[in-house]
mmCIF file of C-alpha atoms and ligand atoms in Angstrom:
data_model
loop_
_atom_site.group_PDB
_atom_site.id
_atom_site.type_symbol
_atom_site.label_atom_id
_atom_site.label_comp_id
_atom_site.label_asym_id
_atom_site.label_seq_id
_atom_site.Cartn_x
_atom_site.Cartn_y
_atom_site.Cartn_z
ATOM 1 C CA UNK A 55 5.035 32.057 23.464
ATOM 2 C CA UNK A 56 2.827 30.664 25.609
ATOM 3 C CA UNK A 57 0.139 33.106 24.868
ATOM 4 C CA UNK A 58 0.828 31.999 20.888
ATOM 5 C CA UNK A 59 -0.034 28.509 21.628
ATOM 6 C CA UNK A 60 -2.926 29.317 23.605
ATOM 7 C CA UNK A 61 -4.277 31.623 20.968
ATOM 8 C CA UNK A 62 -3.329 29.034 18.153
ATOM 9 C CA UNK A 63 -5.214 26.186 20.545
ATOM 10 C CA UNK A 64 -8.135 28.730 21.009
ATOM 11 C CA UNK A 65 -8.715 28.625 17.295
ATOM 12 C CA UNK A 66 -9.047 25.428 16.530
ATOM 13 C CA UNK A 67 -12.080 24.969 19.201
ATOM 14 C CA UNK A 68 -13.653 27.827 18.735
ATOM 15 C CA UNK A 69 -17.149 27.003 18.266
ATOM 16 C CA UNK A 70 -17.609 30.010 15.238
ATOM 17 C CA UNK A 71 -15.357 27.119 13.792
ATOM 18 C CA UNK A 72 -18.373 25.544 11.600
ATOM 19 C CA UNK A 73 -18.441 27.406 8.410
ATOM 20 C CA UNK A 74 -16.338 25.816 5.616
ATOM 21 C CA UNK A 75 -14.890 28.683 4.454
ATOM 22 C CA UNK A 76 -14.412 29.998 7.861
ATOM 23 C CA UNK A 77 -12.484 26.753 9.028
ATOM 24 C CA UNK A 78 -10.115 26.922 6.054
ATOM 25 C CA UNK A 79 -9.509 30.450 6.829
ATOM 26 C CA UNK A 80 -8.763 29.503 9.958
ATOM 27 C CA UNK A 81 -6.681 26.341 9.553
ATOM 28 C CA UNK A 82 -4.522 28.863 7.016
ATOM 29 C CA UNK A 83 -3.919 30.977 9.698
ATOM 30 C CA UNK A 84 -3.055 28.139 12.176
ATOM 31 C CA UNK A 85 -0.212 26.851 9.121
ATOM 32 C CA UNK A 86 0.744 30.563 8.855
ATOM 33 C CA UNK A 87 1.551 30.692 12.430
ATOM 34 C CA UNK A 88 3.073 27.189 12.418
ATOM 35 C CA UNK A 89 5.274 28.455 9.906
ATOM 36 C CA UNK A 90 6.315 31.143 11.785
ATOM 37 C CA UNK A 91 7.096 29.422 14.866
ATOM 38 C CA UNK A 92 8.956 27.068 14.468
ATOM 39 C CA UNK A 93 9.576 25.748 17.495
ATOM 40 C CA UNK A 94 6.311 24.252 17.850
ATOM 41 C CA UNK A 95 5.902 20.252 17.000
ATOM 42 C CA UNK A 96 2.481 19.884 15.147
ATOM 43 C CA UNK A 97 2.908 15.921 15.339
ATOM 44 C CA UNK A 98 2.911 16.165 19.182
ATOM 45 C CA UNK A 99 -0.586 18.335 19.316
ATOM 46 C CA UNK A 100 -3.656 15.779 17.538
ATOM 47 C CA UNK A 101 -5.610 19.151 17.139
ATOM 48 C CA UNK A 102 -2.941 21.199 15.359
ATOM 49 C CA UNK A 103 -2.061 18.423 13.336
ATOM 50 C CA UNK A 104 -6.173 17.755 12.706
ATOM 51 C CA UNK A 105 -6.270 21.859 10.994
ATOM 52 C CA UNK A 106 -2.597 20.982 9.416
ATOM 53 C CA UNK A 107 -3.840 17.856 7.513
ATOM 54 C CA UNK A 108 -7.605 19.506 6.449
ATOM 55 C CA UNK A 109 -5.682 22.781 5.186
ATOM 56 C CA UNK A 110 -3.361 20.463 3.296
ATOM 57 C CA UNK A 111 -6.135 18.505 1.462
ATOM 58 C CA UNK A 112 -6.724 21.634 0.015
ATOM 59 C CA UNK A 113 -3.972 21.674 -1.782
ATOM 60 C CA UNK A 114 -3.416 18.087 -2.591
ATOM 61 C CA UNK A 115 -1.777 18.020 -6.210
ATOM 62 C CA UNK A 116 -0.056 21.145 -5.876
ATOM 63 C CA UNK A 117 3.720 22.213 -4.665
ATOM 64 C CA UNK A 118 2.670 23.800 -1.999
ATOM 65 C CA UNK A 119 1.606 20.255 -0.246
ATOM 66 C CA UNK A 120 4.850 18.768 -0.382
ATOM 67 C CA UNK A 121 6.504 22.023 0.509
ATOM 68 C CA UNK A 122 4.386 22.117 3.413
ATOM 69 C CA UNK A 123 4.889 18.772 4.382
ATOM 70 C CA UNK A 124 8.879 19.622 4.590
ATOM 71 C CA UNK A 125 8.663 22.995 6.215
ATOM 72 C CA UNK A 126 6.196 21.841 8.948
ATOM 73 C CA UNK A 127 7.842 18.261 9.735
ATOM 74 C CA UNK A 128 4.717 16.617 9.195
ATOM 75 C CA UNK A 129 5.392 12.586 10.157
ATOM 76 C CA UNK A 130 3.628 10.070 8.568
ATOM 77 C CA UNK A 131 2.723 11.032 5.464
ATOM 78 C CA UNK A 132 4.939 8.135 3.525
ATOM 79 C CA UNK A 133 2.566 6.677 1.690
ATOM 80 C CA UNK A 134 1.350 10.222 0.345
ATOM 81 C CA UNK A 135 5.272 11.331 -0.869
ATOM 82 C CA UNK A 136 5.548 8.114 -2.447
ATOM 83 C CA UNK A 137 2.293 8.431 -4.213
ATOM 84 C CA UNK A 138 2.830 11.941 -5.059
ATOM 85 C CA UNK A 139 6.643 11.304 -6.608
ATOM 86 C CA UNK A 140 5.675 8.142 -8.574
ATOM 87 C CA UNK A 141 2.841 9.994 -10.085
ATOM 88 C CA UNK A 142 5.264 12.647 -11.848
ATOM 89 C CA UNK A 143 9.056 11.191 -11.425
ATOM 90 C CA UNK A 144 10.854 13.607 -13.758
ATOM 91 C CA UNK A 145 9.022 16.728 -12.096
ATOM 92 C CA UNK A 146 10.579 19.230 -9.474
ATOM 93 C CA UNK A 147 7.439 18.210 -6.995
ATOM 94 C CA UNK A 148 8.237 14.620 -7.858
ATOM 95 C CA UNK A 149 11.779 15.278 -6.983
ATOM 96 C CA UNK A 150 10.996 17.317 -4.053
ATOM 97 C CA UNK A 151 8.591 14.134 -2.487
ATOM 98 C CA UNK A 152 10.796 11.511 -3.318
ATOM 99 C CA UNK A 153 13.741 13.473 -1.562
ATOM 100 C CA UNK A 154 11.995 14.042 1.770
ATOM 101 C CA UNK A 155 10.755 9.996 1.306
ATOM 102 C CA UNK A 156 14.293 9.341 1.841
ATOM 103 C CA UNK A 157 15.483 11.999 4.229
ATOM 104 C CA UNK A 158 12.856 10.562 6.320
ATOM 105 C CA UNK A 159 13.824 7.228 6.471
ATOM 106 C CA UNK A 160 11.328 6.224 3.936
ATOM 107 C CA UNK A 161 13.934 3.583 1.569
ATOM 108 C CA UNK A 162 12.039 0.577 2.849
ATOM 109 C CA UNK A 163 8.554 2.091 1.046
ATOM 110 C CA UNK A 164 10.626 2.927 -2.324
ATOM 111 C CA UNK A 165 12.712 -0.553 -2.318
ATOM 112 C CA UNK A 166 9.325 -2.092 -1.702
ATOM 113 C CA UNK A 167 7.954 -0.411 -5.239
ATOM 114 C CA UNK A 168 11.251 -1.444 -6.820
ATOM 115 C CA UNK A 169 11.442 -5.976 -5.790
ATOM 116 C CA UNK A 170 7.683 -5.685 -5.989
ATOM 117 C CA UNK A 171 5.974 -7.451 -8.879
ATOM 118 C CA UNK A 172 4.824 -4.592 -11.129
ATOM 119 C CA UNK A 173 8.133 -3.737 -13.384
ATOM 120 C CA UNK A 174 6.521 -0.668 -14.774
ATOM 121 C CA UNK A 175 6.385 0.599 -11.435
ATOM 122 C CA UNK A 176 9.429 -0.564 -10.434
ATOM 123 C CA UNK A 177 11.115 1.415 -13.565
ATOM 124 C CA UNK A 178 9.395 4.596 -12.522
ATOM 125 C CA UNK A 179 10.746 4.017 -9.196
ATOM 126 C CA UNK A 180 14.511 3.784 -10.795
ATOM 127 C CA UNK A 181 13.582 6.872 -12.557
ATOM 128 C CA UNK A 182 12.709 8.787 -9.623
ATOM 129 C CA UNK A 183 16.230 7.611 -7.767
ATOM 130 C CA UNK A 184 17.787 8.532 -10.770
ATOM 131 C CA UNK A 185 16.541 12.092 -10.835
ATOM 132 C CA UNK A 186 17.178 12.501 -7.060
ATOM 133 C CA UNK A 187 20.264 11.536 -7.539
ATOM 134 C CA UNK A 188 21.965 12.430 -4.379
ATOM 135 C CA UNK A 189 23.429 9.576 -1.978
ATOM 136 C CA UNK A 190 20.601 8.147 -0.978
ATOM 137 C CA UNK A 191 19.110 7.806 -4.037
ATOM 138 C CA UNK A 192 22.545 6.066 -5.882
ATOM 139 C CA UNK A 193 22.792 3.705 -2.688
ATOM 140 C CA UNK A 194 19.496 2.131 -3.486
ATOM 141 C CA UNK A 195 20.477 1.953 -7.525
ATOM 142 C CA UNK A 196 24.293 0.588 -7.125
ATOM 143 C CA UNK A 197 23.336 -3.270 -5.970
ATOM 144 C CA UNK A 198 20.500 -3.145 -8.593
ATOM 145 C CA UNK A 199 23.075 -2.964 -11.713
ATOM 146 C CA UNK A 200 24.741 -5.740 -10.486
ATOM 147 C CA UNK A 201 22.348 -8.139 -9.523
ATOM 148 C CA UNK A 202 21.681 -10.931 -11.589
ATOM 149 C CA UNK A 203 18.517 -12.018 -10.049
ATOM 150 C CA UNK A 204 16.778 -8.535 -11.167
ATOM 151 C CA UNK A 205 15.900 -8.682 -14.796
ATOM 152 C CA UNK A 206 17.738 -7.243 -17.471
ATOM 153 C CA UNK A 207 14.896 -4.139 -18.190
ATOM 154 C CA UNK A 208 15.514 -3.373 -14.433
ATOM 155 C CA UNK A 209 19.283 -3.412 -14.399
ATOM 156 C CA UNK A 210 19.488 -1.200 -17.792
ATOM 157 C CA UNK A 211 16.690 0.884 -16.256
ATOM 158 C CA UNK A 212 19.122 1.462 -13.324
ATOM 159 C CA UNK A 213 22.499 1.888 -15.104
ATOM 160 C CA UNK A 214 20.637 4.704 -16.991
ATOM 161 C CA UNK A 215 19.640 6.075 -13.718
ATOM 162 C CA UNK A 216 23.027 6.340 -12.070
ATOM 163 C CA UNK A 217 24.033 8.071 -15.156
ATOM 164 C CA UNK A 218 22.082 10.754 -14.477
ATOM 165 C CA UNK A 219 24.414 12.133 -11.063
ATOM 166 C CA UNK A 220 28.539 12.334 -11.471
ATOM 167 C CA UNK A 221 28.705 9.990 -8.349
ATOM 168 C CA UNK A 222 26.481 7.530 -10.390
ATOM 169 C CA UNK A 223 28.924 8.315 -13.014
ATOM 170 C CA UNK A 224 31.967 7.494 -10.840
ATOM 171 C CA UNK A 225 30.367 4.224 -9.840
ATOM 172 C CA UNK A 226 29.367 2.564 -13.004
ATOM 173 C CA UNK A 227 33.243 3.365 -14.480
ATOM 174 C CA UNK A 228 34.572 1.951 -11.309
ATOM 175 C CA UNK A 229 32.365 -1.350 -12.423
ATOM 176 C CA UNK A 230 34.032 -1.361 -15.738
ATOM 177 C CA UNK A 231 37.146 -0.608 -14.951
ATOM 178 C CA UNK A 232 37.223 -3.561 -11.942
ATOM 179 C CA UNK A 233 35.106 -5.451 -15.248
ATOM 180 C CA UNK A 234 32.571 -6.196 -12.506
ATOM 181 C CA UNK A 235 30.103 -5.079 -15.178
ATOM 182 C CA UNK A 236 27.435 -7.799 -16.258
ATOM 183 C CA UNK A 237 28.056 -7.716 -20.046
ATOM 184 C CA UNK A 238 24.450 -7.369 -21.563
ATOM 185 C CA UNK A 239 24.842 -3.692 -19.709
ATOM 186 C CA UNK A 240 27.787 -2.864 -21.930
ATOM 187 C CA UNK A 241 25.976 -1.058 -24.509
ATOM 188 C CA UNK A 242 23.598 0.757 -21.986
ATOM 189 C CA UNK A 243 26.697 2.082 -19.827
ATOM 190 C CA UNK A 244 29.009 3.035 -22.475
ATOM 191 C CA UNK A 245 26.181 5.217 -23.919
ATOM 192 C CA UNK A 246 25.965 6.572 -20.641
ATOM 193 C CA UNK A 247 29.525 7.360 -19.644
ATOM 194 C CA UNK A 248 30.618 8.645 -23.623
ATOM 195 C CA UNK A 249 28.102 10.500 -22.856
ATOM 196 C CA UNK A 250 29.648 12.186 -20.138
ATOM 197 C CA UNK A 251 30.244 15.763 -19.427
ATOM 198 C CA UNK A 252 33.036 14.936 -17.246
ATOM 199 C CA UNK A 253 36.434 14.688 -19.803
ATOM 200 C CA UNK A 254 38.471 12.037 -17.401
ATOM 201 C CA UNK A 255 35.278 10.107 -17.264
ATOM 202 C CA UNK A 256 35.050 9.872 -21.010
ATOM 203 C CA UNK A 257 38.536 9.188 -21.610
ATOM 204 C CA UNK A 258 39.038 6.448 -19.406
ATOM 205 C CA UNK A 259 35.802 4.767 -20.366
ATOM 206 C CA UNK A 260 37.112 4.652 -23.908
ATOM 207 C CA UNK A 261 39.801 2.492 -22.716
ATOM 208 C CA UNK A 262 37.800 -0.167 -21.814
ATOM 209 C CA UNK A 263 34.006 -0.162 -23.819
ATOM 210 C CA UNK A 264 33.606 0.242 -27.478
ATOM 211 C CA UNK A 265 30.173 1.435 -29.090
ATOM 212 C CA UNK A 266 28.493 -0.112 -31.443
ATOM 213 C CA UNK A 267 30.489 0.370 -34.484
ATOM 214 C CA UNK A 268 28.681 0.858 -38.590
ATOM 215 C CA UNK A 269 29.420 0.037 -42.273
ATOM 216 C CA UNK A 270 33.080 1.712 -41.880
ATOM 217 C CA UNK A 271 34.077 -0.094 -38.688
ATOM 218 C CA UNK A 272 33.507 3.499 -37.407
ATOM 219 C CA UNK A 273 32.104 3.257 -33.805
ATOM 220 C CA UNK A 274 28.999 5.624 -33.444
ATOM 221 C CA UNK A 275 28.270 8.570 -31.085
ATOM 222 C CA UNK A 276 26.632 7.813 -28.212
ATOM 223 C CA UNK A 277 22.929 7.755 -28.701
ATOM 224 C CA UNK A 278 22.488 11.078 -26.540
ATOM 225 C CA UNK A 279 24.432 12.319 -29.913
ATOM 226 C CA UNK A 280 22.607 10.227 -32.504
ATOM 227 C CA UNK A 281 19.171 11.441 -31.389
ATOM 228 C CA UNK A 282 20.129 15.276 -32.125
ATOM 229 C CA UNK A 283 21.353 14.312 -36.039
ATOM 230 C CA UNK A 284 18.463 14.807 -38.848
ATOM 231 C CA UNK A 285 18.644 12.365 -41.491
ATOM 232 C CA UNK A 286 16.646 12.016 -44.891
ATOM 233 C CA UNK A 287 12.968 10.319 -44.532
ATOM 234 C CA UNK A 288 12.669 9.092 -48.312
ATOM 235 C CA UNK A 289 16.336 7.602 -48.244
ATOM 236 C CA UNK A 290 15.460 6.427 -44.620
ATOM 237 C CA UNK A 291 12.172 4.130 -45.865
ATOM 238 C CA UNK A 292 14.255 2.846 -48.760
ATOM 239 C CA UNK A 293 16.689 1.393 -46.874
ATOM 240 C CA UNK A 294 14.132 0.104 -44.437
ATOM 241 C CA UNK A 295 12.736 -2.103 -47.132
ATOM 242 C CA UNK A 296 16.582 -3.082 -48.921
ATOM 243 C CA UNK A 297 19.608 -2.736 -47.254
ATOM 244 C CA UNK A 298 18.929 -2.397 -43.406
ATOM 245 C CA UNK A 299 16.108 -5.833 -43.546
ATOM 246 C CA UNK A 300 13.648 -3.932 -41.257
ATOM 247 C CA UNK A 301 10.695 -5.127 -43.644
ATOM 248 C CA UNK A 302 12.259 -8.820 -43.760
ATOM 249 C CA UNK A 303 10.246 -9.006 -39.576
ATOM 250 C CA UNK A 304 8.256 -5.630 -39.516
ATOM 251 C CA UNK A 305 5.211 -4.043 -41.083
ATOM 252 C CA UNK A 306 4.428 -0.683 -42.364
ATOM 253 C CA UNK A 307 0.986 0.122 -43.285
ATOM 254 C CA UNK A 308 0.136 -3.715 -44.367
ATOM 255 C CA UNK A 309 3.438 -3.986 -45.760
ATOM 256 C CA UNK A 310 6.691 -6.671 -44.406
ATOM 257 C CA UNK A 311 6.495 -9.445 -42.199
ATOM 258 C CA UNK A 312 5.598 -9.867 -39.086
ATOM 259 C CA UNK A 313 7.948 -10.889 -37.045
ATOM 260 C CA UNK A 314 8.353 -8.240 -34.788
ATOM 261 C CA UNK A 315 5.825 -5.209 -33.621
ATOM 262 C CA UNK A 316 3.824 -3.386 -36.937
ATOM 263 C CA UNK A 317 5.444 -0.192 -36.775
ATOM 264 C CA UNK A 318 2.926 1.886 -38.370
ATOM 265 C CA UNK A 319 2.492 3.742 -35.620
ATOM 266 C CA UNK A 320 6.072 4.175 -33.270
ATOM 267 C CA UNK A 321 6.561 7.514 -34.254
ATOM 268 C CA UNK A 322 3.803 8.157 -31.905
ATOM 269 C CA UNK A 323 5.346 5.388 -29.187
ATOM 270 C CA UNK A 324 9.148 6.148 -28.889
ATOM 271 C CA UNK A 325 11.627 9.107 -28.197
ATOM 272 C CA UNK A 326 14.258 9.283 -31.322
ATOM 273 C CA UNK A 327 16.581 8.201 -28.531
ATOM 274 C CA UNK A 328 14.872 5.453 -27.755
ATOM 275 C CA UNK A 329 14.552 4.028 -31.455
ATOM 276 C CA UNK A 330 18.338 4.233 -31.752
ATOM 277 C CA UNK A 331 18.624 2.015 -28.285
ATOM 278 C CA UNK A 332 15.812 -0.331 -29.689
ATOM 279 C CA UNK A 333 18.135 -0.887 -32.988
ATOM 280 C CA UNK A 334 21.100 -1.174 -31.309
ATOM 281 C CA UNK A 335 20.547 -3.143 -28.388
ATOM 282 C CA UNK A 336 17.298 -4.512 -29.026
ATOM 283 C CA UNK A 337 17.509 -6.904 -25.728
ATOM 284 C CA UNK A 338 17.611 -3.746 -23.560
ATOM 285 C CA UNK A 339 14.098 -3.531 -23.733
ATOM 286 C CA UNK A 340 12.284 -6.304 -25.542
ATOM 287 C CA UNK A 341 8.680 -5.229 -26.053
ATOM 288 C CA UNK A 342 5.742 -7.197 -24.210
ATOM 289 C CA UNK A 343 4.518 -10.237 -26.312
ATOM 290 C CA UNK A 344 7.739 -10.222 -28.335
ATOM 291 C CA UNK A 345 9.959 -12.490 -26.173
ATOM 292 C CA UNK A 346 11.999 -14.845 -27.763
ATOM 293 C CA UNK A 347 11.205 -18.734 -26.625
ATOM 294 C CA UNK A 348 13.342 -21.862 -27.076
ATOM 295 C CA UNK A 349 10.995 -25.140 -27.769
ATOM 296 C CA UNK A 350 13.583 -27.964 -27.006
ATOM 297 C CA UNK A 351 12.553 -30.961 -28.369
ATOM 298 C CA UNK A 352 13.021 -34.833 -27.185
ATOM 299 C CA UNK A 353 15.113 -35.122 -30.261
ATOM 300 C CA UNK A 354 17.452 -32.677 -28.978
ATOM 301 C CA UNK A 355 16.705 -30.061 -31.825
ATOM 302 C CA UNK A 356 15.931 -26.495 -30.421
ATOM 303 C CA UNK A 357 13.201 -24.261 -31.943
ATOM 304 C CA UNK A 358 13.798 -20.658 -31.213
ATOM 305 C CA UNK A 359 11.347 -17.683 -31.938
ATOM 306 C CA UNK A 360 8.697 -15.950 -31.077
ATOM 307 C CA UNK A 361 5.353 -17.757 -29.094
ATOM 308 C CA UNK A 362 2.508 -16.798 -31.687
ATOM 309 C CA UNK A 363 0.072 -19.270 -30.126
ATOM 310 C CA UNK A 364 -0.588 -22.200 -27.900
ATOM 311 C CA UNK A 365 -2.759 -24.818 -27.516
ATOM 312 C CA UNK A 366 -3.473 -27.767 -24.466
ATOM 313 C CA UNK A 367 -1.668 -30.042 -27.420
ATOM 314 C CA UNK A 368 0.682 -28.126 -29.555
ATOM 315 C CA UNK A 369 2.890 -24.748 -29.646
ATOM 316 C CA UNK A 370 3.726 -22.664 -32.316
ATOM 317 C CA UNK A 371 6.440 -21.087 -32.712
ATOM 318 C CA UNK A 372 7.616 -18.190 -35.436
ATOM 319 C CA UNK A 373 11.468 -17.735 -36.513
ATOM 320 C CA UNK A 374 13.368 -14.770 -37.222
ATOM 321 C CA UNK A 375 12.750 -15.643 -41.068
ATOM 322 C CA UNK A 376 9.241 -15.408 -40.043
ATOM 323 C CA UNK A 377 8.402 -19.488 -40.894
ATOM 324 C CA UNK A 378 5.924 -20.713 -38.236
ATOM 325 C CA UNK A 379 6.824 -23.983 -37.010
ATOM 326 C CA UNK A 380 3.842 -26.057 -35.131
ATOM 327 C CA UNK A 381 5.571 -28.486 -32.197
ATOM 328 C CA UNK A 382 3.542 -31.603 -30.580
ATOM 329 C CA UNK A 383 3.150 -31.017 -26.706
ATOM 330 C CA UNK A 384 4.351 -34.783 -26.920
ATOM 331 C CA UNK A 385 7.445 -34.221 -28.992
ATOM 332 C CA UNK A 386 8.319 -31.053 -26.551
ATOM 333 C CA UNK A 387 10.815 -31.592 -23.687
ATOM 334 C CA UNK A 388 11.132 -27.940 -22.257
ATOM 335 C CA UNK A 389 10.301 -24.241 -23.807
ATOM 336 C CA UNK A 390 12.515 -21.461 -22.191
ATOM 337 C CA UNK A 391 11.634 -18.096 -22.009
ATOM 338 C CA UNK A 392 15.065 -16.257 -23.097
ATOM 339 C CA UNK A 393 16.166 -12.534 -22.701
ATOM 340 C CA UNK A 394 17.530 -12.127 -25.908
ATOM 341 C CA UNK A 395 16.021 -10.278 -28.190
ATOM 342 C CA UNK A 396 14.768 -12.293 -31.926
ATOM 343 C CA UNK A 397 15.711 -8.516 -32.875
ATOM 344 C CA UNK A 398 19.464 -9.113 -34.639
ATOM 345 C CA UNK A 399 21.684 -6.583 -32.417
ATOM 346 C CA UNK A 400 23.916 -5.831 -35.136
ATOM 347 C CA UNK A 401 21.907 -4.639 -38.050
ATOM 348 C CA UNK A 402 24.104 -0.858 -37.546
ATOM 349 C CA UNK A 403 26.672 -2.591 -39.338
ATOM 350 C CA UNK A 404 25.119 -2.855 -42.484
ATOM 351 C CA UNK A 405 24.903 0.826 -42.656
ATOM 352 C CA UNK A 406 27.045 4.224 -42.235
ATOM 353 C CA UNK A 407 25.964 6.441 -39.222
ATOM 354 C CA UNK A 408 24.274 8.737 -41.474
ATOM 355 C CA UNK A 409 21.866 5.571 -43.078
ATOM 356 C CA UNK A 410 20.856 4.432 -39.375
ATOM 357 C CA UNK A 411 20.062 8.380 -38.866
ATOM 358 C CA UNK A 412 17.870 8.187 -41.902
ATOM 359 C CA UNK A 413 15.966 4.860 -40.779
ATOM 360 C CA UNK A 414 15.711 6.984 -37.674
ATOM 361 C CA UNK A 415 14.366 9.501 -39.434
ATOM 362 C CA UNK A 416 11.915 7.871 -41.046
ATOM 363 C CA UNK A 417 10.508 5.710 -38.525
ATOM 364 C CA UNK A 418 10.158 8.728 -36.616
ATOM 365 C CA UNK A 419 7.428 9.995 -38.973
ATOM 366 C CA UNK A 420 5.040 6.866 -38.928
ATOM 367 C CA UNK A 421 2.650 8.089 -36.397
ATOM 368 C CA UNK A 422 -0.703 7.789 -35.429
ATOM 369 C CA UNK A 423 -3.696 9.293 -37.885
ATOM 370 C CA UNK A 424 -4.462 12.269 -36.728
ATOM 371 C CA UNK A 425 -1.620 13.209 -34.439
HETATM 372 C C1 HEC B 596 15.119 -11.071 -37.723
HETATM 373 C C2 HEC B 596 13.771 -10.241 -37.573
HETATM 374 C C3 HEC B 596 13.910 -7.997 -37.050
HETATM 375 C C4 HEC B 596 14.673 -7.771 -37.727
HETATM 376 C C5 HEC B 596 15.888 -7.740 -39.031
HETATM 377 C C6 HEC B 596 14.399 -6.053 -37.203
HETATM 378 N N1 HEC B 596 13.738 -5.960 -36.480
HETATM 379 FE FE1 HEC B 596 13.175 -4.895 -34.923
HETATM 380 N N2 HEC B 596 11.964 -5.956 -33.659
HETATM 381 C C7 HEC B 596 12.134 -7.409 -33.840
HETATM 382 C C8 HEC B 596 11.965 -8.068 -33.137
HETATM 383 C C9 HEC B 596 11.038 -9.385 -32.673
HETATM 384 C C10 HEC B 596 11.145 -6.643 -31.853
HETATM 385 C C11 HEC B 596 9.907 -7.075 -30.631
HETATM 386 C C12 HEC B 596 11.553 -7.421 -29.652
HETATM 387 C C13 HEC B 596 12.430 -6.335 -28.813
HETATM 388 O O1 HEC B 596 11.630 -5.354 -28.360
HETATM 389 O O2 HEC B 596 13.303 -6.648 -29.381
HETATM 390 C C14 HEC B 596 11.841 -5.814 -32.584
HETATM 391 C C15 HEC B 596 11.243 -4.651 -31.783
HETATM 392 C C16 HEC B 596 11.786 -3.484 -32.860
HETATM 393 C C17 HEC B 596 11.606 -1.809 -32.323
HETATM 394 C C18 HEC B 596 10.786 -1.777 -30.892
HETATM 395 C C19 HEC B 596 9.192 -1.665 -30.935
HETATM 396 C C20 HEC B 596 8.091 -1.195 -30.185
HETATM 397 O O3 HEC B 596 7.232 -1.438 -29.999
HETATM 398 O O4 HEC B 596 8.988 -1.205 -28.814
HETATM 399 C C21 HEC B 596 11.722 -1.160 -33.377
HETATM 400 C C22 HEC B 596 11.545 0.331 -32.963
HETATM 401 C C23 HEC B 596 12.554 -2.185 -33.981
HETATM 402 N N3 HEC B 596 12.110 -2.966 -33.764
HETATM 403 C C24 HEC B 596 13.206 -1.150 -35.315
HETATM 404 C C25 HEC B 596 13.509 -2.060 -36.248
HETATM 405 C C26 HEC B 596 14.347 -1.233 -37.526
HETATM 406 C C27 HEC B 596 14.406 0.038 -37.573
HETATM 407 C C28 HEC B 596 15.142 -2.464 -37.968
HETATM 408 C C29 HEC B 596 16.150 -2.226 -39.496
HETATM 409 C C30 HEC B 596 17.004 -1.750 -39.276
HETATM 410 C C31 HEC B 596 14.868 -3.347 -37.460
HETATM 411 N N4 HEC B 596 13.627 -3.402 -36.585
HETATM 412 C C32 HEC B 596 15.060 -4.926 -38.229
HETATM 413 C C33 HEC B 596 12.430 -8.037 -35.037
HETATM 414 C C34 HEC B 596 13.652 -7.742 -36.187
#
């Protein structure tokens, strides 16, 4: 043991270690040796640690990096682990980095990402915690679901993330049973729990929550099921312009009104699953720039819609019927941003289950040219 350590020390300080390649080869040998003699604490020996860090540098971005940080018990790597985990939260390497970070009491770093100002980063972190799905990650996710200070999209993301593990599903079910689930998450949680592989969870949730019903008052299957169905593109296109009323608010290739986003390339942006959610639960993730505002006038009148423009003197609000109203700031009491989408939440009621699938089949074909 002692001679091995002496040998390691000799390798680190050897005057031969000048050329980069020779250095790299020595570093690799040191790492190999350390992995075999597990009793040496790399963190307690600056020279050894330097060699290990140099070696790691060569493996940046590969699964070996996280593996080595783990097996060598290398400390002080929290920031690196976090950035690896968030670069690819839905990958083996990302999850391994995240697990290691949590194990090494890096939970504070993770929580800071969630409570920071960057909502996209927060959602990515939540996704990571969902994929990790162990008691440590679940403990961070649980309070988010019921925290009314969090935005709806953060709470929705947390509920979906919990739905990736059995422990998480059980917690969501408990919230439902105790009527502690915020009502705006009913759709999200119903979808998660109706899609559980555990029969008893499915049976229990059915006593408390229903999935949205279509034309015949028949409840839909969960979104994960719907996304697997296939539909008729031509019929979907027809419905889009008629019964389903989508055209009253969405443009597709120059045709239609502009209340909601142009859907001409939506097939390149959203997965089929996300399309069903957009239609069945529009407020779950309101697209940027399409938030609903309510302008409260001095007269007591309220004008609700999208804020399409604002000058020093006036704001323009576009209603769900695509009518623009210019409101002078003189008559304006206040403007409130709403968490409810201007897109109606019950459009599926005008359609049968198959018709809904057809509409999604159609919009899924709307892709970027050349894609
Ligand atoms: C009364 C207007 C209205 C109607 C009718 C309507 N939508 Fe929307 N839609 C919106 C608005 C506003 C948004 C943006 C806010 C949001 O994301 O909820 C939106 C968002 C969407 C999105 C997400 C777009 C993105 O870029 O993420 C999709 C997909 C969508 N609608 C599809 C449909 C389909 C399909 C129909 C018909 C079944 C439909 N909409 C009917 C107003 C409408």
